[in-house]
Structure formats: C-alpha cells, structure tokens
CSV table of C-alpha atoms in Angstrom, one decimal:
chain,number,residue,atom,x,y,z
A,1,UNK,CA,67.6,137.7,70.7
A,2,UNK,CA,69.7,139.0,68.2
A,3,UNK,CA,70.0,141.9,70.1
A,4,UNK,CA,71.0,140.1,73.0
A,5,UNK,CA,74.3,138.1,70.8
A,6,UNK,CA,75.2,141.1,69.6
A,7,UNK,CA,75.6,142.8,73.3
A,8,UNK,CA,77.6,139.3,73.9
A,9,UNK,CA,79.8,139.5,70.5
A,10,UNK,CA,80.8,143.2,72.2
A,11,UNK,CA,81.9,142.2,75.2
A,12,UNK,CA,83.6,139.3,74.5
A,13,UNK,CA,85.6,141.6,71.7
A,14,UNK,CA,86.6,144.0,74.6
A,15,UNK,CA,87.9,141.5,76.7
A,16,UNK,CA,90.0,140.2,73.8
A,17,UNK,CA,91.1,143.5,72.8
A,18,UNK,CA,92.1,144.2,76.7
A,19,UNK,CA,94.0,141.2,77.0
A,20,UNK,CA,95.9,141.5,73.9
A,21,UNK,CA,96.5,145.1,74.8
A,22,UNK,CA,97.8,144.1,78.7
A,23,UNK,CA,100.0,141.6,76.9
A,24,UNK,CA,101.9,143.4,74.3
A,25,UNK,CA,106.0,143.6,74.5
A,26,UNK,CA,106.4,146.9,74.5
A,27,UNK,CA,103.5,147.5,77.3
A,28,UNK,CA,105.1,145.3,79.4
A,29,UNK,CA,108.9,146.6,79.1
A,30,UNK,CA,107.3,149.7,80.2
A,31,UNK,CA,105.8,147.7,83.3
A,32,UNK,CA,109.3,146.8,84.0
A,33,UNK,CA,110.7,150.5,83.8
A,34,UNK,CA,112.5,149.8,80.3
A,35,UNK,CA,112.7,151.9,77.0
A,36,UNK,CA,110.6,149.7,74.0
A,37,UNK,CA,112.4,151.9,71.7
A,38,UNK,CA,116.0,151.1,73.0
A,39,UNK,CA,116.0,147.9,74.3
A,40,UNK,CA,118.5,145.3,74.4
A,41,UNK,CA,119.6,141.9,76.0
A,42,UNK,CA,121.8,143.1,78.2
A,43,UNK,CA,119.6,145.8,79.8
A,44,UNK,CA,116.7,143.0,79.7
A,45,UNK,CA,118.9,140.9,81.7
A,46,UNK,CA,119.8,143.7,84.1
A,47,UNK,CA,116.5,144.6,85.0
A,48,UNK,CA,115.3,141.1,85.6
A,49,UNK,CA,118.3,141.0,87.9
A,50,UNK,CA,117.1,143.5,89.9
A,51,UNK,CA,113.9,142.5,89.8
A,52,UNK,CA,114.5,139.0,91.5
A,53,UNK,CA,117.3,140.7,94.1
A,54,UNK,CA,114.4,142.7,95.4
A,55,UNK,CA,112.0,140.1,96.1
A,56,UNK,CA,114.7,138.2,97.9
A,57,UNK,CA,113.3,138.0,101.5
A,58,UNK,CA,112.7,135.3,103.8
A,59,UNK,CA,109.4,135.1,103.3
A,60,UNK,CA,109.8,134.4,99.6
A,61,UNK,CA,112.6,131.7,100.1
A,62,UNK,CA,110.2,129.7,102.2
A,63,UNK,CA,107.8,130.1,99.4
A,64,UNK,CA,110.1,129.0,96.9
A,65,UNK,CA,111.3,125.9,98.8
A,66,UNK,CA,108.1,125.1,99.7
A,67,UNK,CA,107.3,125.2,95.6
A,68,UNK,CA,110.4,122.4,95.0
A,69,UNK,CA,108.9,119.9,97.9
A,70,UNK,CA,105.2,120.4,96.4
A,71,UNK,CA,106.4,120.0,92.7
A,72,UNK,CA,108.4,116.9,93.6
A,73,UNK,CA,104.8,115.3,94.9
A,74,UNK,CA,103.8,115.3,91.5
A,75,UNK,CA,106.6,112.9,90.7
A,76,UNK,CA,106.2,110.6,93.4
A,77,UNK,CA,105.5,106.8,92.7
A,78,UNK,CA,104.7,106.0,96.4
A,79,UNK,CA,102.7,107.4,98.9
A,80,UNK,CA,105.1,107.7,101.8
A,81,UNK,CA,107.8,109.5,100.3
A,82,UNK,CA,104.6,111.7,98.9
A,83,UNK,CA,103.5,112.3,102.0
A,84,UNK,CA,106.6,113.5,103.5
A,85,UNK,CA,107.8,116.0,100.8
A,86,UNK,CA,104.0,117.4,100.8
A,87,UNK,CA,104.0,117.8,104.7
A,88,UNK,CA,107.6,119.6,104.2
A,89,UNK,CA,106.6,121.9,101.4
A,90,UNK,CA,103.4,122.7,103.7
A,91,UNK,CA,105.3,123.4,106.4
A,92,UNK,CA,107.7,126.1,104.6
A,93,UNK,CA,104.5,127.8,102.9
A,94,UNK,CA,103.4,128.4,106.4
A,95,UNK,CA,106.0,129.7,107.3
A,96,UNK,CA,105.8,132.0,104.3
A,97,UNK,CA,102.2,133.1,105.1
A,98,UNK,CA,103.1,133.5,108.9
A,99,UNK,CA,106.3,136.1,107.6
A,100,UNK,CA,104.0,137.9,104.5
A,101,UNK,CA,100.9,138.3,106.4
A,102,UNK,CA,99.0,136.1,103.8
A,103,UNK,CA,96.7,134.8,106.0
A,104,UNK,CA,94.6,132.5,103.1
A,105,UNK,CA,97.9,130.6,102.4
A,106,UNK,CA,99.3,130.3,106.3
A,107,UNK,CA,95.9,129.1,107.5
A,108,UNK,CA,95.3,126.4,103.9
A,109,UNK,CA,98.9,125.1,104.8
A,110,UNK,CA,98.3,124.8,108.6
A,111,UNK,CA,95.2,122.8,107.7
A,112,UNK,CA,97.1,120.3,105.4
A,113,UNK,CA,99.6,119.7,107.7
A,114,UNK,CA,97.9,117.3,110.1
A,115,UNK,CA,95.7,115.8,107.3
A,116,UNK,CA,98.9,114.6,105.4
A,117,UNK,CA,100.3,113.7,109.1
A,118,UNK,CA,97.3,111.3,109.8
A,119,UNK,CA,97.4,110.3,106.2
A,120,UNK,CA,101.1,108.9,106.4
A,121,UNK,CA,100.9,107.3,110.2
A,122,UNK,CA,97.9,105.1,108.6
A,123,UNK,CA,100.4,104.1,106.1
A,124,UNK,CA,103.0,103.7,108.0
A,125,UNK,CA,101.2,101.7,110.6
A,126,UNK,CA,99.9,99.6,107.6
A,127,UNK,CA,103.6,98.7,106.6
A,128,UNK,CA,104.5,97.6,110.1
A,129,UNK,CA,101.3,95.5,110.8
A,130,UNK,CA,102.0,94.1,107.0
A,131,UNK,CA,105.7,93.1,108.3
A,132,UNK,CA,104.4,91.6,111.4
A,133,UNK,CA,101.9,89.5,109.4
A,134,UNK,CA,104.8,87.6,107.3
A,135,UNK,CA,106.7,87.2,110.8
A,136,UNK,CA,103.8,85.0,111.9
A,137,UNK,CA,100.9,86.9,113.4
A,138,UNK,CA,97.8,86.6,110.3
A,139,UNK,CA,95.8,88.9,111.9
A,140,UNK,CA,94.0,91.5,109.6
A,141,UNK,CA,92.5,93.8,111.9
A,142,UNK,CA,95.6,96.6,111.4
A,143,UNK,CA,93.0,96.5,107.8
A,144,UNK,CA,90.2,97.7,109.9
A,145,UNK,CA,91.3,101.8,109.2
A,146,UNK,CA,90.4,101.0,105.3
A,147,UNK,CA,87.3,99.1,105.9
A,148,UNK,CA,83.3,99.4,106.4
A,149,UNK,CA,81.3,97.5,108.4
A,150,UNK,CA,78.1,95.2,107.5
A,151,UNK,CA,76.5,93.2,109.9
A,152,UNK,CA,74.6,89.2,108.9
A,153,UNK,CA,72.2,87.4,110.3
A,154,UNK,CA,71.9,83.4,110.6
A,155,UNK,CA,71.2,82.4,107.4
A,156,UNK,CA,72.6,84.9,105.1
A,157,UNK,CA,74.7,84.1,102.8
A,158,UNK,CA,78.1,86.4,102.6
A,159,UNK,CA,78.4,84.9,99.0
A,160,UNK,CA,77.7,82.3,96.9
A,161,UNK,CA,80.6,79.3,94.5
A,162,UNK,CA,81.2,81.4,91.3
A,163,UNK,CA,79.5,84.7,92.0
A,164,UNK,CA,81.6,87.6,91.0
A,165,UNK,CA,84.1,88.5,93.3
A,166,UNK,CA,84.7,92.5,93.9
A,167,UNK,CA,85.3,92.8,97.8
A,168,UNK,CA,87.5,90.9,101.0
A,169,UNK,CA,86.1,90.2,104.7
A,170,UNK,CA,87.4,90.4,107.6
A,171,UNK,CA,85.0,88.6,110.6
A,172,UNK,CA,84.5,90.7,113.8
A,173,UNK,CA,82.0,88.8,115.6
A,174,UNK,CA,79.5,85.4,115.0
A,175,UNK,CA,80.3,82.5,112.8
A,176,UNK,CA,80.9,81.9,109.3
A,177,UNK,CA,80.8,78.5,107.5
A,178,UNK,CA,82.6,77.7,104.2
A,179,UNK,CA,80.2,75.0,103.1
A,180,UNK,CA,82.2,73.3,100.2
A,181,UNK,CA,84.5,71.8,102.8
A,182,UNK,CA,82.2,72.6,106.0
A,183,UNK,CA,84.7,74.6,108.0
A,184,UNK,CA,83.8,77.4,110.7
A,185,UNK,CA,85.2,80.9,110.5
A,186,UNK,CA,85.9,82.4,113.7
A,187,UNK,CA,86.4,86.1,114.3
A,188,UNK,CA,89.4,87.4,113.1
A,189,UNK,CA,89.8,85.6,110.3
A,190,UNK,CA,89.9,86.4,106.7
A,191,UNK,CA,87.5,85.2,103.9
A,192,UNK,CA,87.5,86.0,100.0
A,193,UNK,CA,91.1,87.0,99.7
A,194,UNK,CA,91.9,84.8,96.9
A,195,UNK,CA,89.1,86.1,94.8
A,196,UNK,CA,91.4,89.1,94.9
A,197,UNK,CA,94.7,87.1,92.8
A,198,UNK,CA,92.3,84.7,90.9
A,199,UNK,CA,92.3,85.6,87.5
A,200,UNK,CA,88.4,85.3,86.4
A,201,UNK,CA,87.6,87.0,89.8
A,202,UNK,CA,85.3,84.4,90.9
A,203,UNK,CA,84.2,82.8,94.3
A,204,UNK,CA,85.9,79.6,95.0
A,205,UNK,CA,83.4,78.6,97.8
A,206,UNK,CA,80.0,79.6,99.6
A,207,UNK,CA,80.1,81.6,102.9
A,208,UNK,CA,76.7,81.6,105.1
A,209,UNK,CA,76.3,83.2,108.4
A,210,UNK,CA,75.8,80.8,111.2
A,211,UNK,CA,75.4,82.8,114.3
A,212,UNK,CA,74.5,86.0,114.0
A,213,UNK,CA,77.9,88.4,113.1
A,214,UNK,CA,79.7,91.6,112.0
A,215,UNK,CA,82.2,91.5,109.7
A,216,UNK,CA,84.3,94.3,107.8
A,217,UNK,CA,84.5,94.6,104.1
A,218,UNK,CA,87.0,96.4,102.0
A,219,UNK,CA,86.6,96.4,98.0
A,220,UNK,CA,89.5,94.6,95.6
A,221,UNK,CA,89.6,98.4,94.2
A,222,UNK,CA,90.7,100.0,97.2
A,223,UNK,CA,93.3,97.6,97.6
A,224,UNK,CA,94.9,97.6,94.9
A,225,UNK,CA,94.7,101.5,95.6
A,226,UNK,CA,96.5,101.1,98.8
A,227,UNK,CA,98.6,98.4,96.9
A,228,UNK,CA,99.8,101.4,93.7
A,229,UNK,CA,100.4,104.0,97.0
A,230,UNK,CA,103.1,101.9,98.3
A,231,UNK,CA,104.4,98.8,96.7
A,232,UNK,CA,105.8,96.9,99.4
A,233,UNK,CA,102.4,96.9,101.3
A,234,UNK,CA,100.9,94.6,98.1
A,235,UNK,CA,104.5,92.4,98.9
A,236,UNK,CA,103.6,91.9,102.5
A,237,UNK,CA,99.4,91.4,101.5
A,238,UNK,CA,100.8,88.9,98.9
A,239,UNK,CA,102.8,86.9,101.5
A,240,UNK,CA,100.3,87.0,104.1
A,241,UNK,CA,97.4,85.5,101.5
A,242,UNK,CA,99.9,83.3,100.4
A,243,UNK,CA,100.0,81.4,104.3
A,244,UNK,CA,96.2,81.5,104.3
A,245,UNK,CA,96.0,79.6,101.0
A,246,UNK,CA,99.0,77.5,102.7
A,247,UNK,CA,96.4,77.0,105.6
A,248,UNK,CA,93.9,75.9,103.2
A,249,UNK,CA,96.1,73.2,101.4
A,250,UNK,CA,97.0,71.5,104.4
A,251,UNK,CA,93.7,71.6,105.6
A,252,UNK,CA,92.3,69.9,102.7
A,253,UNK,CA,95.3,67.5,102.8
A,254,UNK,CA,94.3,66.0,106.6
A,255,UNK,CA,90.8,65.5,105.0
A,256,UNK,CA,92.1,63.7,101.9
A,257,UNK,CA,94.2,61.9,104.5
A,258,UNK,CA,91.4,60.4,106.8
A,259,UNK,CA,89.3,60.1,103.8
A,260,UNK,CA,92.2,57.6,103.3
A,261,UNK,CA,92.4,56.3,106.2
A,262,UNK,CA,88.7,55.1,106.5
A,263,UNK,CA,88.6,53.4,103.5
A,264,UNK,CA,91.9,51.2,104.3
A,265,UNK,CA,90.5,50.5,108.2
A,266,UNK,CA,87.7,48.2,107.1
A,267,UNK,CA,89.8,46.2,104.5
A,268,UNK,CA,91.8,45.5,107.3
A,269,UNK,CA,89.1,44.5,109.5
A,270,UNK,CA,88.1,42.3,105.8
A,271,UNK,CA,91.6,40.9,106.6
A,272,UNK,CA,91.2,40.0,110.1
C-alpha cells in the first residue's frame, strides 16, 4: 500500500515538474524564436506580429468569426436571436473545417446546423400561432410540438378541486367534464391553465373523463422554460389564458343570470 502511494506521489511530482518546466518564460520565448537573455517589449511585440500575420488565412478568419457569433450566444437573453447567431457561427466553422481539412470540426458544425434550424422554426412557429391566438383563434394545438400524450378512460379523473397543480391539458379526443359547474370539454380545448398564474398552484375545479379520450400534457416547468427562451411567447400565452378565463366569467354569469331568472318567474306567477 505504501508502496503503491509512493509510486503515485512520483508521478504526480513528474507531471508537476513537466508542466512547470513547459511553462517557464524563458522556455517559451525560445518557442517563439526570441533571445531570454536580450529581450525586450518591442521585439516581444514584433514577433507576436508576425506570428498572427502568418496565421492569417481564410480558413482562420472563418474560424475567428465563427468564435464572435458563438461567444455572443452566451450573452443572449432570448432564444431566437440565440438561435440565429449560433446557426451563423456554425456555419463559418464549417466553412473553416471544409478549407483546413479538420474534418472533426466541419462534420460537428454540419451536424448543428439543422438541429439549431429545427430548433428555431419550432419557435418561430410558436410565436406566430401565439399571435394568431390573441387575433381570435384559441386553439392550442400549435402547443402540441412541446407536449406528451396520456390517454383516460371513462371515469378517470384528470384531477381533483385543490390538488397540486404542476401540468396543462390540451384535449385531443373524448369528453371531459368540469364537475363544479357541470360543463363538457370538447376536443380542442384547454384545461388547467390557470393553475399555471394562480399563486398557491392549486386546482380550482375537478376534471373526470366521460367518454373515453386522449389528451396532451405539458408541465408548468416547461413552460415557463419556453416562456424565459423568448419573452413575448409568455405575452401572447398570457393573453390567450386571459380570454379563456374571460370565457369562464361570462359562462358563470348566464348561470347566475337564469339562476335569477327562476326564482323571479314563480313570484310572478304568485302575482298572477
């Protein structure tokens, strides 16, 4: 065992001691074809001159533009301006690995390229479905990209008043009933949106399948993921939430209103 550390101790020591060696001034200055013993700022800057007009090629300018699009990714708030820089800065390091002969980096970048390309037409397409939603058109299904499907059978219930709230649905096929105010849910519409902006994160009603259904869920987490990639998408999702829970008002308002209206008809009658 001791043996064994020692053998360890050693060869870590070596490395240590051949690192510190490959990275001392003067062993470096020789690297670059200068004298350690008569060196000075002006020479320095000289050589590094003529170090950098050398490896001026074409190649290398690709490489280097491509550096300034990739870097500017990393500062990047939103995710279709990302998008775009990253696909440009991909498309000049191919370029560079087409013109060096490295094929590693021309065939990595080549791959990105459409990967970023799908990426940003989902978002895109995303944006323009959002925009169409707060023109009229409530439909969700442009969601569907971002979503996984679960299937119910009668009698299941989706979710229950006050459980904890974590995911939204989307129904595809069957029926759905909201049994706090005994309204069916069609496919195509939305259900558990507003679990999403209520504070406590809690179900405001009880969903059970009525006819046997597919639905598509997609977690409060993923989106306010897609919300933080681009800003204006969680605008548009705010709006179009906002008409459902108009919907929902002036639902419950016509039932308050004939609610009304029966109680007045047979005091009338009373009247009469």
């Amino acid at each position: 065992m001791e043996s064994s550390s020692a053998d360890f101790s050693t060869i870590l020591n070596r490395i240590l001691d051949t690192a510190a060696d490959n990275l001392r001034i003067a062993k470096i200055l020789v690297q670059m074809g200068l004298d350690p013993n008569s060196i000075t700022y002006d020479a320095l800057f000289n050589r590094l001159l003529e170090i950098v007009l050398a490896n001026i090629t074409l190649a290398n300018m690709f490489a280097l533009v491509g550096a300034v699009f990739l870097v500017a990714t990393l500062l990047m708030h939103t995710m279709v301006p990302l998008r775009v820089a990253n696909m440009a800065g991909c498309t000049f390091f191919v370029a560079f690995g087409a013109l060096s002969g490295n094929v590693a980096t021309f065939i990595l970048y080549l791959l990105l390229l459409p990967i970023n390309a799908i990426r940003l037409r989902q978002m895109l397409n995303l944006i323009k479905r959002a925009r169409i939603a707060t023109e009229g058109d409530t439909s969700l299904e442009w969601l569907k990209p971002f979503m996984t499907e679960r299937k119910y059978r009668r009698g299941d219930k989706l979710f229950k008043k006050d459980d904890a709230a974590t995911e939204m649905f989307l129904t595809v096929t069957g029926k759905f009933l909201v049994r706090e105010i005994d309204v069916e849910l069609p496919p195509g519409r939305l259900m558990g949106e507003l679990g999403f902006l209520t504070p406590n994160k809690r179900r405001t009603a009880t969903v059970e399948c009525i006819e046997d259904g597919q639905v598509m869920t997609i977690t409060y987490d993923r989106l306010l993921e897609i919300y933080f990639q681009n800003p204006q998408f969680g605008y548009y999702f705010l709006v179009l939430t906002s008409q459902r829970l108009l919907e929902n008002i002036s639902r419950l308002e016509g039932i308050i209103a004939q609610e009304k209206a029966a109680r007045q008809t047979p005091a009338t009658d009373d009247i009469a």
